[in-house]
């Protein structure tokens, strides 16, 4: 089941419209619709908010067990410190992007939605890189229980 299918199923189980869910999440219906139709994916912090709203764990939302998420991809889960580091890094990137006058793409000013989309893609890349790099920690620097 895709993320979009999971979102639609959860919404229907609660008997809510896309407008109602989007309003509760503090986003526009069009953005939520794009998630349900698997056109776009929510940022990680929004996934957390969705899980809180529907009162489900993250692995249920994305349709994977914890084991499958990390074992099949051979990637380590992110620690609390990793999450904090990523949040700091993303905040710096966001500040850099939004503090520049005339931020543009192909010569056209970027809309807030385009900036948001860019940040979502960058956060995904940072998270994946963090997981991949954890895999290559030299043995002598690993904790004994890892």
PDB file of C-alpha atoms in Angstrom:
ATOM      1  CA  UNK A   1       0.000   0.000   0.000  1.00  0.00           C
ATOM      2  CA  UNK A   2       1.384   3.417  -0.930  1.00  0.00           C
ATOM      3  CA  UNK A   3       1.507   6.370   1.439  1.00  0.00           C
ATOM      4  CA  UNK A   4      -1.332   8.004  -0.496  1.00  0.00           C
ATOM      5  CA  UNK A   5      -3.482   4.906  -0.200  1.00  0.00           C
ATOM      6  CA  UNK A   6      -2.767   4.772   3.548  1.00  0.00           C
ATOM      7  CA  UNK A   7      -3.759   8.424   3.962  1.00  0.00           C
ATOM      8  CA  UNK A   8      -6.979   7.930   2.038  1.00  0.00           C
ATOM      9  CA  UNK A   9      -7.858   4.799   4.003  1.00  0.00           C
ATOM     10  CA  UNK A  10      -7.202   6.498   7.350  1.00  0.00           C
ATOM     11  CA  UNK A  11      -9.227   9.553   6.329  1.00  0.00           C
ATOM     12  CA  UNK A  12     -12.153   7.422   5.161  1.00  0.00           C
ATOM     13  CA  UNK A  13     -12.104   5.378   8.395  1.00  0.00           C
ATOM     14  CA  UNK A  14     -12.560   8.632  10.307  1.00  0.00           C
ATOM     15  CA  UNK A  15     -15.275   9.777   7.905  1.00  0.00           C
ATOM     16  CA  UNK A  16     -13.456  13.003   7.073  1.00  0.00           C
ATOM     17  CA  UNK A  17     -13.096  14.973   3.868  1.00  0.00           C
ATOM     18  CA  UNK A  18      -9.747  16.074   2.468  1.00  0.00           C
ATOM     19  CA  UNK A  19     -10.676  19.640   3.447  1.00  0.00           C
ATOM     20  CA  UNK A  20     -11.217  18.605   7.061  1.00  0.00           C
ATOM     21  CA  UNK A  21      -7.932  16.700   7.337  1.00  0.00           C
ATOM     22  CA  UNK A  22      -5.992  19.491   5.615  1.00  0.00           C
ATOM     23  CA  UNK A  23      -7.538  22.042   7.974  1.00  0.00           C
ATOM     24  CA  UNK A  24      -6.604  19.967  11.041  1.00  0.00           C
ATOM     25  CA  UNK A  25      -3.035  19.648   9.739  1.00  0.00           C
ATOM     26  CA  UNK A  26      -2.841  23.366   8.948  1.00  0.00           C
ATOM     27  CA  UNK A  27      -2.228  22.934   5.218  1.00  0.00           C
ATOM     28  CA  UNK A  28      -4.076  23.588   1.975  1.00  0.00           C
ATOM     29  CA  UNK A  29      -6.374  20.881   0.631  1.00  0.00           C
ATOM     30  CA  UNK A  30      -4.439  20.781  -2.647  1.00  0.00           C
ATOM     31  CA  UNK A  31      -1.247  19.810  -0.823  1.00  0.00           C
ATOM     32  CA  UNK A  32      -3.068  17.059   1.072  1.00  0.00           C
ATOM     33  CA  UNK A  33      -4.700  15.890  -2.164  1.00  0.00           C
ATOM     34  CA  UNK A  34      -1.271  15.605  -3.802  1.00  0.00           C
ATOM     35  CA  UNK A  35      -0.174  13.327  -0.946  1.00  0.00           C
ATOM     36  CA  UNK A  36      -3.234  11.097  -1.240  1.00  0.00           C
ATOM     37  CA  UNK A  37      -2.687  10.813  -4.997  1.00  0.00           C
ATOM     38  CA  UNK A  38       1.022  10.017  -4.530  1.00  0.00           C
ATOM     39  CA  UNK A  39       2.007  13.102  -6.537  1.00  0.00           C
ATOM     40  CA  UNK A  40       4.055  14.519  -3.657  1.00  0.00           C
ATOM     41  CA  UNK A  41       5.215  13.330  -0.259  1.00  0.00           C
ATOM     42  CA  UNK A  42       4.955  15.187   3.054  1.00  0.00           C
ATOM     43  CA  UNK A  43       8.047  16.300   4.943  1.00  0.00           C
ATOM     44  CA  UNK A  44       9.126  14.183   7.882  1.00  0.00           C
ATOM     45  CA  UNK A  45       7.800  16.648  10.463  1.00  0.00           C
ATOM     46  CA  UNK A  46       4.426  16.581   8.691  1.00  0.00           C
ATOM     47  CA  UNK A  47       4.466  12.767   8.734  1.00  0.00           C
ATOM     48  CA  UNK A  48       4.826  13.031  12.513  1.00  0.00           C
ATOM     49  CA  UNK A  49       1.872  15.423  12.653  1.00  0.00           C
ATOM     50  CA  UNK A  50      -0.214  13.060  10.498  1.00  0.00           C
ATOM     51  CA  UNK A  51       0.642  10.135  12.787  1.00  0.00           C
ATOM     52  CA  UNK A  52      -0.381  12.185  15.817  1.00  0.00           C
ATOM     53  CA  UNK A  53      -3.637  13.200  14.150  1.00  0.00           C
ATOM     54  CA  UNK A  54      -4.576   9.638  13.188  1.00  0.00           C
ATOM     55  CA  UNK A  55      -3.024   8.217  16.394  1.00  0.00           C
ATOM     56  CA  UNK A  56      -0.889   5.647  14.601  1.00  0.00           C
ATOM     57  CA  UNK A  57       2.834   4.784  14.553  1.00  0.00           C
ATOM     58  CA  UNK A  58       4.965   5.954  11.623  1.00  0.00           C
ATOM     59  CA  UNK A  59       5.627   2.442  10.309  1.00  0.00           C
ATOM     60  CA  UNK A  60       1.875   1.838  10.048  1.00  0.00           C
ATOM     61  CA  UNK A  61       1.444   5.031   8.040  1.00  0.00           C
ATOM     62  CA  UNK A  62       4.167   4.191   5.558  1.00  0.00           C
ATOM     63  CA  UNK A  63       3.195   0.532   5.415  1.00  0.00           C
ATOM     64  CA  UNK A  64       6.389  -1.046   6.661  1.00  0.00           C
ATOM     65  CA  UNK A  65       7.482  -2.843   9.775  1.00  0.00           C
ATOM     66  CA  UNK A  66      10.476  -1.466  11.645  1.00  0.00           C
ATOM     67  CA  UNK A  67      12.525  -4.503  10.608  1.00  0.00           C
ATOM     68  CA  UNK A  68      11.650  -4.136   6.953  1.00  0.00           C
ATOM     69  CA  UNK A  69      12.440  -0.409   6.983  1.00  0.00           C
ATOM     70  CA  UNK A  70      16.045  -0.901   8.068  1.00  0.00           C
ATOM     71  CA  UNK A  71      17.033  -4.486   7.361  1.00  0.00           C
ATOM     72  CA  UNK A  72      15.914  -4.590   3.738  1.00  0.00           C
ATOM     73  CA  UNK A  73      17.728  -1.374   2.943  1.00  0.00           C
ATOM     74  CA  UNK A  74      20.696  -2.139   5.218  1.00  0.00           C
ATOM     75  CA  UNK A  75      20.399   1.382   6.618  1.00  0.00           C
ATOM     76  CA  UNK A  76      20.595   2.201  10.301  1.00  0.00           C
ATOM     77  CA  UNK A  77      17.730   3.949  12.045  1.00  0.00           C
ATOM     78  CA  UNK A  78      18.391   7.553  12.971  1.00  0.00           C
ATOM     79  CA  UNK A  79      19.102   8.306  16.605  1.00  0.00           C
ATOM     80  CA  UNK A  80      17.667  11.212  18.565  1.00  0.00           C
ATOM     81  CA  UNK A  81      20.963  13.054  18.071  1.00  0.00           C
ATOM     82  CA  UNK A  82      20.769  12.439  14.319  1.00  0.00           C
ATOM     83  CA  UNK A  83      17.227  13.853  14.266  1.00  0.00           C
ATOM     84  CA  UNK A  84      18.360  16.968  16.130  1.00  0.00           C
ATOM     85  CA  UNK A  85      21.347  17.400  13.810  1.00  0.00           C
ATOM     86  CA  UNK A  86      19.092  17.068  10.756  1.00  0.00           C
ATOM     87  CA  UNK A  87      16.617  19.571  12.198  1.00  0.00           C
ATOM     88  CA  UNK A  88      19.435  22.086  12.790  1.00  0.00           C
ATOM     89  CA  UNK A  89      20.847  21.511   9.314  1.00  0.00           C
ATOM     90  CA  UNK A  90      17.429  21.937   7.694  1.00  0.00           C
ATOM     91  CA  UNK A  91      16.745  25.114   9.677  1.00  0.00           C
ATOM     92  CA  UNK A  92      20.042  26.570   8.446  1.00  0.00           C
ATOM     93  CA  UNK A  93      19.232  25.586   4.857  1.00  0.00           C
ATOM     94  CA  UNK A  94      15.753  27.088   5.168  1.00  0.00           C
ATOM     95  CA  UNK A  95      17.164  30.327   6.579  1.00  0.00           C
ATOM     96  CA  UNK A  96      19.724  30.481   3.775  1.00  0.00           C
ATOM     97  CA  UNK A  97      17.036  29.973   1.135  1.00  0.00           C
ATOM     98  CA  UNK A  98      14.520  32.409   2.567  1.00  0.00           C
ATOM     99  CA  UNK A  99      16.961  35.134   3.559  1.00  0.00           C
ATOM    100  CA  UNK A 100      18.208  35.658   0.007  1.00  0.00           C
ATOM    101  CA  UNK A 101      16.502  38.410  -1.948  1.00  0.00           C
ATOM    102  CA  UNK A 102      15.021  37.256  -5.221  1.00  0.00           C
ATOM    103  CA  UNK A 103      15.450  33.516  -4.774  1.00  0.00           C
ATOM    104  CA  UNK A 104      14.702  32.138  -8.215  1.00  0.00           C
ATOM    105  CA  UNK A 105      14.690  29.037 -10.357  1.00  0.00           C
ATOM    106  CA  UNK A 106      15.296  29.305 -14.100  1.00  0.00           C
ATOM    107  CA  UNK A 107      15.130  33.068 -13.769  1.00  0.00           C
ATOM    108  CA  UNK A 108      11.654  33.079 -12.179  1.00  0.00           C
ATOM    109  CA  UNK A 109      11.009  33.936  -8.512  1.00  0.00           C
ATOM    110  CA  UNK A 110      10.239  30.840  -6.464  1.00  0.00           C
ATOM    111  CA  UNK A 111       6.786  30.614  -4.922  1.00  0.00           C
ATOM    112  CA  UNK A 112       6.437  29.595  -1.264  1.00  0.00           C
ATOM    113  CA  UNK A 113       5.136  26.214  -2.477  1.00  0.00           C
ATOM    114  CA  UNK A 114       8.212  25.737  -4.659  1.00  0.00           C
ATOM    115  CA  UNK A 115      10.508  26.617  -1.766  1.00  0.00           C
ATOM    116  CA  UNK A 116       8.606  24.183   0.466  1.00  0.00           C
ATOM    117  CA  UNK A 117       8.937  21.457  -2.150  1.00  0.00           C
ATOM    118  CA  UNK A 118      12.652  22.135  -2.489  1.00  0.00           C
ATOM    119  CA  UNK A 119      13.083  21.924   1.283  1.00  0.00           C
ATOM    120  CA  UNK A 120      11.173  18.617   1.401  1.00  0.00           C
ATOM    121  CA  UNK A 121      13.446  17.148  -1.260  1.00  0.00           C
ATOM    122  CA  UNK A 122      16.538  18.437   0.515  1.00  0.00           C
ATOM    123  CA  UNK A 123      15.389  17.001   3.844  1.00  0.00           C
ATOM    124  CA  UNK A 124      14.874  13.613   2.221  1.00  0.00           C
ATOM    125  CA  UNK A 125      18.396  13.770   0.767  1.00  0.00           C
ATOM    126  CA  UNK A 126      19.914  14.800   4.121  1.00  0.00           C
ATOM    127  CA  UNK A 127      18.102  11.954   5.922  1.00  0.00           C
ATOM    128  CA  UNK A 128      19.189   9.344   3.397  1.00  0.00           C
ATOM    129  CA  UNK A 129      22.767  10.598   3.471  1.00  0.00           C
ATOM    130  CA  UNK A 130      22.786  10.496   7.271  1.00  0.00           C
ATOM    131  CA  UNK A 131      21.545   6.881   7.242  1.00  0.00           C
ATOM    132  CA  UNK A 132      24.023   5.818   4.571  1.00  0.00           C
ATOM    133  CA  UNK A 133      26.934   7.474   6.365  1.00  0.00           C
ATOM    134  CA  UNK A 134      26.003   5.708   9.618  1.00  0.00           C
ATOM    135  CA  UNK A 135      26.497   2.435   7.776  1.00  0.00           C
ATOM    136  CA  UNK A 136      30.150   3.280   7.112  1.00  0.00           C
ATOM    137  CA  UNK A 137      31.314   4.240  10.603  1.00  0.00           C
ATOM    138  CA  UNK A 138      34.696   2.565  11.073  1.00  0.00           C
ATOM    139  CA  UNK A 139      34.497  -0.402  13.421  1.00  0.00           C
ATOM    140  CA  UNK A 140      36.899   1.101  15.962  1.00  0.00           C
ATOM    141  CA  UNK A 141      34.509   4.066  16.450  1.00  0.00           C
ATOM    142  CA  UNK A 142      31.340   2.006  16.837  1.00  0.00           C
ATOM    143  CA  UNK A 143      29.865   1.357  20.240  1.00  0.00           C
ATOM    144  CA  UNK A 144      30.045  -2.270  21.361  1.00  0.00           C
ATOM    145  CA  UNK A 145      26.249  -2.732  21.254  1.00  0.00           C
ATOM    146  CA  UNK A 146      25.867  -1.573  17.633  1.00  0.00           C
TER     147      UNK A 146
END
